[in-house]
Amino acid sequence: MIPLQQVWPDELARLYRERGYWRGETFPGFLRERAAEHPDRVAVTGGDGTSWTYGELFSKAETNAAGFLALGLQPGDRVVVQLGNIPEFLSVVCGLFVAGLIPVYALPAHRLTEIVHFAQKSEAAAYVIAERYDNFDYRTLAREVVAAVPAIKNVIVVGEAEEFVALSSFKANAALLPADPSPSSVAFLQISGGSTGLSKLIPRTHDDYIYSFRASAEICGLDADSVYMSALPVAHNFPMSSPGVFGALYAGSRVVMCPSPSPETAFALIEREKVTITGLVPPLALLWMQAAPKTSYDLSSLQILQVGGAKFMPEAARRVKGSLGCTLQQVFGMAEGLVNYTRLDDPYEIIVETQGRPISADDEVLIVDDQGNPVPEGEPGNLLTRGPYTIRGYHNDPGANSRSFTEDGFYRTGDVVKRTPEGYLVVQGRATDHINRAGEKISAEEIEDHLLAHPSVFDAAVVSLPDPFLGEKSCAFVIPQGEQPKASELKAFMRTRKVADFKVPDQIVFVSEFQTTAVGKISRKELRAKLRADFLEKK
Ligand code: J2J
C-alpha cells in the first residue's frame, strides 16, 4: 500500500508549530474533549429532527470505530465514504478517525466511474453508503463497485443493508480502540476539483486541517450559540471546513444537516432550528434571494450567509442584505488548502467587491505571470500559494505533482486573481480548462475522453460557456464521424458511462472541423479557447 504523507520542510513545520497554528490536536482528541466539556449539548440535528448530543456523537463514533475494526480493517486502511447530509455522516467519519482509518470523501452525485477511481487510487478496503439518498439506491452501485474493485472487502450501509453490513449492527468494544493517531499524520483524503482528467486525492493532516477550521470558526465568530447548517453536500471542503461542520463542532456550536439546498427545504430548517450561519454557491444564493421575499418561513435567525465555490458577482452580492437580511461573507477557497474570507466587520465595498483575504498571516500568496515572475501590484496574474494548511503534493500522483507545484512547494491554484491595496483577492478568471458549473468543477479532458468513446464521435472539445444561473455551463463541440448522432443520444451515452450527472454536457454543438489548420498546430487549451470565443462571437 502506498504510504500516506504530507511533508512540509522542517523549518516551516517548526514555524507553524511555534506560531501556534499546529497545536498537536487530532480529530479523536478534540471530539473527546468536547464530549467531556459539554456532553449534553446538541451537536447535530438531521432534516428529520434526529438530534445527538456531543456525548452521543462521540459514543457513536467509538462504537462505529470498534465495528470497523471488528470487520478486520487495520488503522491506516482507506475507506470510501459516500454519504449525504445526514447525522450519520459525522458518526461514520468520526468513527473512522477514532479507529485510525482514513476516510476518502465521495459526493452523493458520484457514480461507478468516480467511485472505482477513488477506490483504486486510494487502495481502499471498504465503502460506506446510505441505503438510499435523493431517490437513488446506493446498494445497486455498491454491487458494481465490489465487482470492479475486489480489494473492497466490506460495504457498510446506513439503513437496510441487504447482503452488506448494517452500520446499526456495530457493537461497542473499547478493547479494540487504538491510541489516537499522530497529529502530523494524514487524517483523510479529500477529492480535488479535477482540472485535468480524473480527480486527484488530497491528503490533509490532523494538524493542518484542524488549524484551518479552528481559525475559520474564529473568523466567523462561532460559539456555543451558533447554529451552522450544511446546505451544500457536506463532503465538499467548503461545508466541511470553512468553517463547516467541523469548525462548528470545534467551537461547540450545533450542526444542522440539510438534505437539500432548495429554498423550500432549507428555509423550513432555518426556521425550525434557528440557523445562524450557512454557506452556498452563487446559483443557490440567487435562488434563495429570489425566494426569500415571498416565503412564509421566518429567516430572521440567519446572521451570516457565506457564498463561495465560484465567483459571486458584485451586483448579486449587493442584494443579499436586502433580500435575506443577513451579513454576506465571501469565501474563496480550495480543497488543496488556502481559504480567503471577507471579515464580518469589513467595509461593505470590500465585502461585495472582493473574495476576501487569507486565513493566516503565514499564507504566502504570489501573483505571477506565465513565466513565473511577480506581476506589478494590483495587476491580474496566476495565484500560487503555500502555507500552514496548503498541501505540498497529491497522493499517489507524481505527474500531477510536477505540474501543480513549483520547486519550492507553492501550489499552482490555476486561478487568475488580483490583489487590492488592502490585501484582498479578487478572482478574475482561471488559467486551467475546467468548467465551474455552479461550484462543481468539471474537467474538460475527462468529458472529452468519454465522448470519444462513442462510435459516432471523431473528436470532441469541451468548454465552459457563461450561464446566467449556473455561472458556467458545459458545452461540447463534437466532430461527428459517419452519421451525425442526436445531441440527446450523446447525453444519454454519457449517462451510460456511469459518471456524476453534473458531468453530462449542458449543450452539444456539432461542427464539421476544428479550424486548427489556419492557425497551425495548436494546443488543446488554445483550441478550446478558440472554439469558445468563435461561438460566443457568432451568438
Ligand atoms: C471564484 N472562484 C472560486 C470564489 C472557489 C471554501 C470555499 C470554496 C471551496 C471550493 C473550498 C471561489 N470565487 N469565491 O474548498 O474551503 C474556485 C477557484 C478555486 C476552486 C476550488 C472552501 N471559491 N473558487 O470551491 O476545491 O477556482 O473548493 O481554485 O471545490 O474553486 O474548488 P474546490
PDB file of C-alpha atoms in Angstrom, residues 1 67-74 77-80 101 115 119-120 122-128 142-157 163-166 170:
ATOM      1  CA  MET A   1       0.000   0.000   0.000  1.00  0.00           C
ATOM      2  CA  GLY A  67     -17.327  -2.000  14.414  1.00  0.00           C
ATOM      3  CA  PHE A  68     -14.998  -1.098  11.573  1.00  0.00           C
ATOM      4  CA  LEU A  69     -12.019  -2.674  13.319  1.00  0.00           C
ATOM      5  CA  ALA A  70     -14.011  -5.810  14.176  1.00  0.00           C
ATOM      6  CA  LEU A  71     -14.521  -6.313  10.425  1.00  0.00           C
ATOM      7  CA  GLY A  72     -10.760  -6.750  10.159  1.00  0.00           C
ATOM      8  CA  LEU A  73      -9.892  -3.264   8.907  1.00  0.00           C
ATOM      9  CA  GLN A  74      -6.492  -2.052  10.143  1.00  0.00           C
ATOM     10  CA  ASP A  77      -6.708   1.487   5.750  1.00  0.00           C
ATOM     11  CA  ARG A  78      -8.692   3.721   3.410  1.00  0.00           C
ATOM     12  CA  VAL A  79     -12.472   3.735   3.407  1.00  0.00           C
ATOM     13  CA  VAL A  80     -14.518   5.451   0.676  1.00  0.00           C
ATOM     14  CA  LEU A 101      -8.918   4.621   9.431  1.00  0.00           C
ATOM     15  CA  ILE A 115     -16.051   5.598  -7.049  1.00  0.00           C
ATOM     16  CA  ALA A 119     -11.151   3.236  -4.528  1.00  0.00           C
ATOM     17  CA  GLN A 120      -8.279   2.226  -6.795  1.00  0.00           C
ATOM     18  CA  SER A 122      -6.530   5.266  -2.595  1.00  0.00           C
ATOM     19  CA  GLU A 123      -6.291   1.434  -2.426  1.00  0.00           C
ATOM     20  CA  ALA A 124      -9.458   1.389  -0.339  1.00  0.00           C
ATOM     21  CA  ALA A 125     -10.541  -1.644   1.662  1.00  0.00           C
ATOM     22  CA  ALA A 126     -14.140  -0.639   2.444  1.00  0.00           C
ATOM     23  CA  TYR A 127     -17.007   1.529   1.208  1.00  0.00           C
ATOM     24  CA  VAL A 128     -19.710   3.222   3.307  1.00  0.00           C
ATOM     25  CA  ALA A 142     -22.067  -0.878  -4.328  1.00  0.00           C
ATOM     26  CA  ARG A 143     -22.637  -4.215  -6.086  1.00  0.00           C
ATOM     27  CA  GLU A 144     -20.980  -2.852  -9.214  1.00  0.00           C
ATOM     28  CA  VAL A 145     -18.153  -1.281  -7.195  1.00  0.00           C
ATOM     29  CA  VAL A 146     -17.377  -4.539  -5.396  1.00  0.00           C
ATOM     30  CA  ALA A 147     -17.369  -6.431  -8.703  1.00  0.00           C
ATOM     31  CA  ALA A 148     -14.965  -3.896 -10.213  1.00  0.00           C
ATOM     32  CA  VAL A 149     -12.666  -3.492  -7.190  1.00  0.00           C
ATOM     33  CA  PRO A 150     -12.141  -6.820  -5.401  1.00  0.00           C
ATOM     34  CA  ALA A 151      -9.978  -5.093  -2.754  1.00  0.00           C
ATOM     35  CA  ILE A 152     -13.196  -3.582  -1.333  1.00  0.00           C
ATOM     36  CA  LYS A 153     -13.906  -6.342   1.152  1.00  0.00           C
ATOM     37  CA  ASN A 154     -16.659  -4.635   3.111  1.00  0.00           C
ATOM     38  CA  VAL A 155     -19.605  -2.419   2.287  1.00  0.00           C
ATOM     39  CA  ILE A 156     -21.229  -0.777   5.288  1.00  0.00           C
ATOM     40  CA  VAL A 157     -24.745   0.566   4.896  1.00  0.00           C
ATOM     41  CA  GLU A 163     -26.212  -8.646   1.687  1.00  0.00           C
ATOM     42  CA  PHE A 164     -23.880  -5.965   3.130  1.00  0.00           C
ATOM     43  CA  VAL A 165     -23.042  -4.961   6.717  1.00  0.00           C
ATOM     44  CA  ALA A 166     -25.504  -2.699   8.548  1.00  0.00           C
ATOM     45  CA  PHE A 170     -21.777  -2.373  15.090  1.00  0.00           C
TER      46      PHE A 170
END
